[in-house]
PDB file of C-alpha atoms in Angstrom:
ATOM      1  CA  ALA A   1       0.000   0.000   0.000  1.00 69.00           C
ATOM      2  CA  GLN A   2       1.032   3.551  -0.639  1.00 74.00           C
ATOM      3  CA  SER A   3       2.057   5.878   2.159  1.00 85.00           C
ATOM      4  CA  VAL A   4       3.171   9.486   2.442  1.00 91.00           C
ATOM      5  CA  THR A   5       5.453  10.945   5.079  1.00 94.00           C
ATOM      6  CA  GLN A   6       5.889  14.633   5.573  1.00 95.00           C
ATOM      7  CA  LEU A   7       9.002  14.895   7.633  1.00 92.00           C
ATOM      8  CA  ASP A   8       8.353  18.264   9.257  1.00 94.00           C
ATOM      9  CA  SER A   9       5.134  19.155  11.012  1.00 93.00           C
ATOM     10  CA  GLN A  10       6.108  22.815  11.362  1.00 96.00           C
ATOM     11  CA  VAL A  11       8.523  24.979   9.428  1.00 97.00           C
ATOM     12  CA  PRO A  12       9.133  28.546  10.627  1.00 96.00           C
ATOM     13  CA  VAL A  13      10.977  30.808   8.209  1.00 97.00           C
ATOM     14  CA  PHE A  14      11.629  34.488   7.721  1.00 97.00           C
ATOM     15  CA  GLU A  15      10.190  36.410   4.814  1.00 97.00           C
ATOM     16  CA  GLU A  16      12.279  36.291   1.623  1.00 97.00           C
ATOM     17  CA  ALA A  17      14.185  33.233   2.836  1.00 97.00           C
ATOM     18  CA  PRO A  18      14.156  30.002   0.826  1.00 97.00           C
ATOM     19  CA  VAL A  19      12.116  27.070   2.063  1.00 98.00           C
ATOM     20  CA  GLU A  20      11.924  23.340   1.461  1.00 97.00           C
ATOM     21  CA  LEU A  21       9.056  21.175   2.655  1.00 98.00           C
ATOM     22  CA  ARG A  22       9.899  17.502   2.582  1.00 97.00           C
ATOM     23  CA  CYS A  23       7.747  14.633   1.395  1.00 96.00           C
ATOM     24  CA  ASN A  24       8.650  10.986   1.044  1.00 95.00           C
ATOM     25  CA  TYR A  25       6.386   8.322  -0.358  1.00 92.00           C
ATOM     26  CA  SER A  26       6.301   4.588  -0.678  1.00 87.00           C
ATOM     27  CA  SER A  27       4.918   3.051  -3.802  1.00 73.00           C
ATOM     28  CA  SER A  28       5.247  -0.152  -5.731  1.00 66.00           C
ATOM     29  CA  VAL A  29       3.612   1.166  -8.864  1.00 68.00           C
ATOM     30  CA  SER A  30       3.850   4.145 -11.189  1.00 65.00           C
ATOM     31  CA  VAL A  31       3.586   7.288  -9.179  1.00 79.00           C
ATOM     32  CA  TYR A  32       1.557  10.425  -9.405  1.00 87.00           C
ATOM     33  CA  LEU A  33       2.339  13.003  -6.750  1.00 91.00           C
ATOM     34  CA  PHE A  34       0.528  16.096  -5.562  1.00 93.00           C
ATOM     35  CA  TRP A  35       1.101  19.064  -3.328  1.00 96.00           C
ATOM     36  CA  TYR A  36      -1.931  20.903  -1.987  1.00 95.00           C
ATOM     37  CA  VAL A  37      -2.013  24.117   0.039  1.00 96.00           C
ATOM     38  CA  GLN A  38      -4.567  25.075   2.662  1.00 95.00           C
ATOM     39  CA  TYR A  39      -4.743  28.721   3.642  1.00 94.00           C
ATOM     40  CA  PRO A  40      -6.304  29.561   7.032  1.00 90.00           C
ATOM     41  CA  ASN A  41     -10.005  28.751   7.141  1.00 85.00           C
ATOM     42  CA  GLN A  42     -10.020  27.594   3.534  1.00 88.00           C
ATOM     43  CA  GLY A  43     -10.269  24.321   1.671  1.00 90.00           C
ATOM     44  CA  LEU A  44      -7.299  22.668   0.012  1.00 92.00           C
ATOM     45  CA  GLN A  45      -6.074  23.935  -3.333  1.00 93.00           C
ATOM     46  CA  LEU A  46      -3.811  22.170  -5.798  1.00 93.00           C
ATOM     47  CA  LEU A  47      -0.319  23.680  -5.804  1.00 95.00           C
ATOM     48  CA  LEU A  48       1.320  21.358  -8.338  1.00 95.00           C
ATOM     49  CA  LYS A  49       1.396  17.774  -9.500  1.00 93.00           C
ATOM     50  CA  TYR A  50       3.763  15.295 -11.068  1.00 92.00           C
ATOM     51  CA  LEU A  51       2.312  12.828 -13.549  1.00 88.00           C
ATOM     52  CA  SER A  52       5.201  12.049 -15.886  1.00 86.00           C
ATOM     53  CA  GLY A  53       7.947  13.725 -17.882  1.00 88.00           C
ATOM     54  CA  SER A  54      10.252  16.318 -16.386  1.00 90.00           C
ATOM     55  CA  THR A  55      11.063  15.623 -12.766  1.00 91.00           C
ATOM     56  CA  LEU A  56      11.006  19.322 -11.930  1.00 96.00           C
ATOM     57  CA  VAL A  57       7.460  20.540 -11.668  1.00 96.00           C
ATOM     58  CA  LYS A  58       6.479  24.179 -11.398  1.00 96.00           C
ATOM     59  CA  GLY A  59       3.298  25.202  -9.640  1.00 94.00           C
ATOM     60  CA  ILE A  60       1.418  28.285  -8.638  1.00 93.00           C
ATOM     61  CA  ASN A  61       2.765  31.103  -6.458  1.00 94.00           C
ATOM     62  CA  GLY A  62       6.389  30.413  -7.368  1.00 96.00           C
ATOM     63  CA  PHE A  63       6.553  26.931  -5.854  1.00 97.00           C
ATOM     64  CA  GLU A  64       8.261  23.989  -7.492  1.00 97.00           C
ATOM     65  CA  ALA A  65       8.894  20.383  -6.585  1.00 97.00           C
ATOM     66  CA  GLU A  66      11.306  17.747  -7.763  1.00 96.00           C
ATOM     67  CA  PHE A  67      10.415  14.110  -8.170  1.00 94.00           C
ATOM     68  CA  ASN A  68      13.302  11.900  -7.140  1.00 94.00           C
ATOM     69  CA  LYS A  69      12.549   8.268  -7.830  1.00 90.00           C
ATOM     70  CA  SER A  70      15.695   6.846  -6.275  1.00 91.00           C
ATOM     71  CA  GLN A  71      15.059   8.677  -3.015  1.00 92.00           C
ATOM     72  CA  THR A  72      11.266   8.308  -3.263  1.00 93.00           C
ATOM     73  CA  SER A  73      10.913  11.990  -2.516  1.00 95.00           C
ATOM     74  CA  PHE A  74       8.884  14.906  -3.819  1.00 96.00           C
ATOM     75  CA  HIS A  75      10.142  17.925  -1.884  1.00 97.00           C
ATOM     76  CA  LEU A  76       8.497  21.304  -2.319  1.00 98.00           C
ATOM     77  CA  ARG A  77      10.640  24.412  -2.641  1.00 98.00           C
ATOM     78  CA  LYS A  78      10.370  28.136  -3.011  1.00 98.00           C
ATOM     79  CA  PRO A  79      13.442  30.389  -3.332  1.00 97.00           C
ATOM     80  CA  SER A  80      11.895  33.362  -1.522  1.00 97.00           C
ATOM     81  CA  VAL A  81       8.757  33.140   0.600  1.00 97.00           C
ATOM     82  CA  HIS A  82       6.199  35.809   1.385  1.00 97.00           C
ATOM     83  CA  ILE A  83       4.027  36.341   4.428  1.00 96.00           C
ATOM     84  CA  SER A  84       1.097  35.243   2.272  1.00 96.00           C
ATOM     85  CA  ASP A  85       2.641  31.775   1.905  1.00 97.00           C
ATOM     86  CA  THR A  86       1.783  31.038   5.514  1.00 97.00           C
ATOM     87  CA  ALA A  87      -0.428  27.964   5.232  1.00 97.00           C
ATOM     88  CA  GLU A  88      -0.637  24.210   5.679  1.00 96.00           C
ATOM     89  CA  TYR A  89       0.919  22.154   2.890  1.00 97.00           C
ATOM     90  CA  PHE A  90      -0.103  18.575   2.109  1.00 96.00           C
ATOM     91  CA  CYS A  91       1.627  15.979   0.005  1.00 95.00           C
ATOM     92  CA  ALA A  92      -0.532  13.209  -1.505  1.00 91.00           C
ATOM     93  CA  VAL A  93      -0.247  10.130  -3.707  1.00 87.00           C
ATOM     94  CA  PRO A  94      -3.039   8.012  -5.227  1.00 82.00           C
ATOM     95  CA  ASN A  95      -3.463   4.603  -3.734  1.00 76.00           C
ATOM     96  CA  ALA A  96      -2.685   1.687  -6.002  1.00 71.00           C
ATOM     97  CA  GLY A  97      -5.511  -0.515  -7.079  1.00 66.00           C
ATOM     98  CA  ASN A  98      -8.934   0.114  -8.422  1.00 55.00           C
ATOM     99  CA  ASN A  99     -10.062   2.878  -6.110  1.00 57.00           C
ATOM    100  CA  ARG A 100      -7.030   5.137  -6.488  1.00 63.00           C
ATOM    101  CA  LYS A 101      -8.155   7.419  -3.707  1.00 75.00           C
ATOM    102  CA  LEU A 102      -5.558   9.895  -2.507  1.00 82.00           C
ATOM    103  CA  ILE A 103      -3.333   9.021   0.419  1.00 85.00           C
ATOM    104  CA  TRP A 104      -2.468  12.183   2.326  1.00 89.00           C
ATOM    105  CA  GLY A 105       0.458  13.225   4.445  1.00 92.00           C
ATOM    106  CA  LEU A 106      -0.270  14.800   7.809  1.00 91.00           C
ATOM    107  CA  GLY A 107       0.688  18.227   6.558  1.00 94.00           C
ATOM    108  CA  THR A 108       3.434  20.759   7.172  1.00 96.00           C
ATOM    109  CA  SER A 109       2.560  24.078   8.717  1.00 96.00           C
ATOM    110  CA  LEU A 110       4.634  26.842   7.105  1.00 97.00           C
ATOM    111  CA  ALA A 111       4.848  30.008   9.185  1.00 97.00           C
ATOM    112  CA  VAL A 112       6.482  32.954   7.430  1.00 97.00           C
ATOM    113  CA  ASN A 113       7.605  35.644   9.834  1.00 95.00           C
ATOM    114  CA  PRO A 114       8.516  39.248   8.988  1.00 94.00           C
TER     115      PRO A 114
ATOM    116  CA  ASP B   1     -15.851  31.094 -11.287  1.00 65.00           C
ATOM    117  CA  ALA B   2     -16.763  27.451 -10.645  1.00 82.00           C
ATOM    118  CA  ARG B   3     -16.342  26.294  -7.092  1.00 92.00           C
ATOM    119  CA  VAL B   4     -17.538  23.707  -4.632  1.00 96.00           C
ATOM    120  CA  THR B   5     -20.077  25.170  -2.231  1.00 96.00           C
ATOM    121  CA  GLN B   6     -20.603  23.807   1.256  1.00 97.00           C
ATOM    122  CA  THR B   7     -23.271  24.739   3.762  1.00 97.00           C
ATOM    123  CA  PRO B   8     -23.310  25.581   6.562  1.00 97.00           C
ATOM    124  CA  ARG B   9     -19.829  27.046   7.092  1.00 96.00           C
ATOM    125  CA  ASP B  10     -20.126  26.634  10.839  1.00 97.00           C
ATOM    126  CA  LYS B  11     -22.390  24.455  12.945  1.00 97.00           C
ATOM    127  CA  VAL B  12     -22.600  24.139  16.704  1.00 98.00           C
ATOM    128  CA  THR B  13     -24.924  21.475  17.993  1.00 97.00           C
ATOM    129  CA  GLU B  14     -25.633  19.512  21.117  1.00 97.00           C
ATOM    130  CA  MET B  15     -24.635  15.904  21.518  1.00 97.00           C
ATOM    131  CA  GLY B  16     -27.340  13.598  20.244  1.00 97.00           C
ATOM    132  CA  GLN B  17     -28.695  15.968  17.646  1.00 97.00           C
ATOM    133  CA  GLU B  18     -28.794  15.225  13.936  1.00 97.00           C
ATOM    134  CA  VAL B  19     -26.435  17.176  11.705  1.00 98.00           C
ATOM    135  CA  THR B  20     -26.704  17.479   7.935  1.00 98.00           C
ATOM    136  CA  MET B  21     -23.945  18.999   5.842  1.00 98.00           C
ATOM    137  CA  ARG B  22     -24.519  19.862   2.199  1.00 98.00           C
ATOM    138  CA  CYS B  23     -22.255  20.162  -0.775  1.00 98.00           C
ATOM    139  CA  GLN B  24     -22.804  21.443  -4.280  1.00 97.00           C
ATOM    140  CA  PRO B  25     -20.059  20.046  -6.511  1.00 96.00           C
ATOM    141  CA  ILE B  26     -18.759  21.880  -9.552  1.00 95.00           C
ATOM    142  CA  LEU B  27     -21.129  21.427 -12.446  1.00 94.00           C
ATOM    143  CA  GLY B  28     -19.992  18.556 -14.658  1.00 92.00           C
ATOM    144  CA  HIS B  29     -17.774  16.896 -12.074  1.00 93.00           C
ATOM    145  CA  ASN B  30     -18.610  13.232 -11.663  1.00 90.00           C
ATOM    146  CA  THR B  31     -16.619  12.397  -8.530  1.00 91.00           C
ATOM    147  CA  VAL B  32     -17.412  13.724  -5.072  1.00 93.00           C
ATOM    148  CA  PHE B  33     -15.366  13.185  -1.927  1.00 93.00           C
ATOM    149  CA  TRP B  34     -16.145  13.780   1.751  1.00 95.00           C
ATOM    150  CA  TYR B  35     -13.170  14.369   4.031  1.00 94.00           C
ATOM    151  CA  ARG B  36     -12.853  15.037   7.742  1.00 95.00           C
ATOM    152  CA  GLN B  37      -9.955  17.065   9.107  1.00 93.00           C
ATOM    153  CA  THR B  38      -8.838  17.097  12.728  1.00 92.00           C
ATOM    154  CA  MET B  39      -5.634  18.111  14.435  1.00 85.00           C
ATOM    155  CA  MET B  40      -5.028  14.583  15.679  1.00 85.00           C
ATOM    156  CA  GLN B  41      -5.881  12.546  12.582  1.00 85.00           C
ATOM    157  CA  GLY B  42      -5.233  15.016   9.795  1.00 85.00           C
ATOM    158  CA  LEU B  43      -7.241  14.573   6.614  1.00 89.00           C
ATOM    159  CA  GLU B  44      -9.370  11.421   6.456  1.00 89.00           C
ATOM    160  CA  LEU B  45     -11.415  10.272   3.503  1.00 90.00           C
ATOM    161  CA  LEU B  46     -14.900   9.354   4.685  1.00 93.00           C
ATOM    162  CA  ALA B  47     -16.614   8.495   1.419  1.00 92.00           C
ATOM    163  CA  TYR B  48     -16.605   9.119  -2.256  1.00 88.00           C
ATOM    164  CA  PHE B  49     -19.041   8.889  -5.100  1.00 91.00           C
ATOM    165  CA  ARG B  50     -18.645   8.447  -8.804  1.00 89.00           C
ATOM    166  CA  ASN B  51     -21.572   9.316 -11.034  1.00 90.00           C
ATOM    167  CA  ARG B  52     -23.651   9.593  -7.829  1.00 91.00           C
ATOM    168  CA  ALA B  53     -22.955   5.996  -6.831  1.00 90.00           C
ATOM    169  CA  PRO B  54     -21.110   5.418  -3.555  1.00 89.00           C
ATOM    170  CA  LEU B  55     -17.856   3.644  -4.352  1.00 85.00           C
ATOM    171  CA  ASP B  56     -16.184   3.589  -1.005  1.00 83.00           C
ATOM    172  CA  ASP B  57     -17.450   4.623   2.395  1.00 84.00           C
ATOM    173  CA  SER B  58     -15.105   2.454   4.424  1.00 85.00           C
ATOM    174  CA  GLY B  59     -13.734   5.494   6.209  1.00 86.00           C
ATOM    175  CA  MET B  60     -17.083   6.390   7.655  1.00 90.00           C
ATOM    176  CA  PRO B  61     -18.519   5.173  10.991  1.00 87.00           C
ATOM    177  CA  LYS B  62     -21.515   3.293   9.624  1.00 87.00           C
ATOM    178  CA  ASP B  63     -23.622   3.366  12.739  1.00 92.00           C
ATOM    179  CA  ARG B  64     -24.039   7.136  12.764  1.00 96.00           C
ATOM    180  CA  PHE B  65     -22.810   8.564   9.475  1.00 96.00           C
ATOM    181  CA  SER B  66     -24.494   8.416   6.117  1.00 96.00           C
ATOM    182  CA  ALA B  67     -23.626  10.011   2.788  1.00 96.00           C
ATOM    183  CA  GLU B  68     -25.884  10.397  -0.210  1.00 95.00           C
ATOM    184  CA  MET B  69     -26.152  12.112  -3.553  1.00 95.00           C
ATOM    185  CA  PRO B  70     -29.835  12.712  -4.239  1.00 93.00           C
ATOM    186  CA  ASP B  71     -28.890  14.296  -7.536  1.00 93.00           C
ATOM    187  CA  ALA B  72     -25.807  15.420  -9.431  1.00 92.00           C
ATOM    188  CA  THR B  73     -25.884  18.886  -7.863  1.00 95.00           C
ATOM    189  CA  LEU B  74     -26.163  17.874  -4.226  1.00 97.00           C
ATOM    190  CA  ALA B  75     -24.198  15.653  -1.868  1.00 97.00           C
ATOM    191  CA  THR B  76     -25.112  15.287   1.786  1.00 97.00           C
ATOM    192  CA  LEU B  77     -23.324  13.986   4.847  1.00 97.00           C
ATOM    193  CA  LYS B  78     -25.485  13.228   7.844  1.00 97.00           C
ATOM    194  CA  ILE B  79     -24.523  12.394  11.401  1.00 97.00           C
ATOM    195  CA  GLN B  80     -27.207  10.963  13.682  1.00 97.00           C
ATOM    196  CA  PRO B  81     -26.748  11.058  16.611  1.00 96.00           C
ATOM    197  CA  SER B  82     -23.806  13.435  16.809  1.00 97.00           C
ATOM    198  CA  GLU B  83     -21.089  13.044  19.448  1.00 97.00           C
ATOM    199  CA  PRO B  84     -18.367  15.415  20.700  1.00 97.00           C
ATOM    200  CA  ARG B  85     -15.708  13.329  18.956  1.00 95.00           C
ATOM    201  CA  ASP B  86     -17.332  14.226  15.630  1.00 96.00           C
ATOM    202  CA  SER B  87     -16.148  17.811  16.064  1.00 97.00           C
ATOM    203  CA  ALA B  88     -13.984  18.544  13.043  1.00 97.00           C
ATOM    204  CA  VAL B  89     -13.914  20.383   9.756  1.00 96.00           C
ATOM    205  CA  TYR B  90     -15.700  18.453   7.030  1.00 97.00           C
ATOM    206  CA  PHE B  91     -14.633  19.071   3.451  1.00 96.00           C
ATOM    207  CA  CYS B  92     -16.363  18.185   0.260  1.00 96.00           C
ATOM    208  CA  ALA B  93     -14.332  17.973  -2.941  1.00 94.00           C
ATOM    209  CA  SER B  94     -15.290  17.245  -6.515  1.00 93.00           C
ATOM    210  CA  GLY B  95     -13.401  16.262  -9.616  1.00 90.00           C
ATOM    211  CA  LEU B  96     -13.505  14.488 -12.923  1.00 87.00           C
ATOM    212  CA  GLY B  97     -12.061  11.287 -11.518  1.00 71.00           C
ATOM    213  CA  TRP B  98      -9.205  10.375  -9.244  1.00 66.00           C
ATOM    214  CA  GLY B  99      -5.664   9.226  -9.594  1.00 64.00           C
ATOM    215  CA  SER B 100      -4.037  11.795 -11.815  1.00 60.00           C
ATOM    216  CA  THR B 101      -6.796  14.361 -11.667  1.00 73.00           C
ATOM    217  CA  GLU B 102      -7.233  17.333  -9.424  1.00 83.00           C
ATOM    218  CA  ALA B 103      -9.814  17.512  -6.664  1.00 87.00           C
ATOM    219  CA  PHE B 104     -11.427  20.887  -6.013  1.00 92.00           C
ATOM    220  CA  PHE B 105     -12.260  21.510  -2.383  1.00 94.00           C
ATOM    221  CA  GLY B 106     -15.018  23.489  -0.760  1.00 95.00           C
ATOM    222  CA  GLN B 107     -14.310  25.780   2.173  1.00 94.00           C
ATOM    223  CA  GLY B 108     -15.496  23.233   4.661  1.00 96.00           C
ATOM    224  CA  THR B 109     -18.062  22.973   7.427  1.00 97.00           C
ATOM    225  CA  ARG B 110     -16.682  23.460  10.910  1.00 97.00           C
ATOM    226  CA  LEU B 111     -18.724  21.229  13.199  1.00 98.00           C
ATOM    227  CA  THR B 112     -18.653  21.582  16.962  1.00 98.00           C
ATOM    228  CA  VAL B 113     -20.615  19.101  19.042  1.00 97.00           C
ATOM    229  CA  VAL B 114     -20.972  20.122  22.661  1.00 97.00           C
TER     230      VAL B 114
END
């Protein structure tokens, strides 16, 4: 069965600093990978996804993620964060099998401080 | 601007009362998901529907929870009787499938059972 591990529950960072949010997955089949963002009191919103092709995926709001098959990772990065990036970030992978429902990480809370 | 609409946004109810949460998926989407989010458990999939048929509700406590789609524009999640441990934010999401496709989330219903 698939699983997703987000290695950091909280990441504090200063404005304009770079940030990396880590995600590792386990999968025995072809992998799709997603990052979603949840702003305070909002639903989740797709940030970016990897389906195939280039391992470097660019998403909205200046975020990007790199799929690394050998390390089974899909870390999210941004070179310079803003206060408005403060949110909860979730990594997810579809379950193998017929249902293919998403398996979610527990989330990483990014707090951007001035 | 197509979006998933959930009502109510907030609900406070007494233990033992019935609670009904409603969701209007994005027009044309054929897959609807119900999620529950808590600090302790994170994001949990309760049920999902494809073309209005329930495909998987294994994440839902069967004795008190029920999910239905009376028509393509309405999904409901009912709790009867409600208990304090049901306090959470309940999200509805819709999409055109699963696996490689994006799920669009509503803003959630914050349920507090006292």
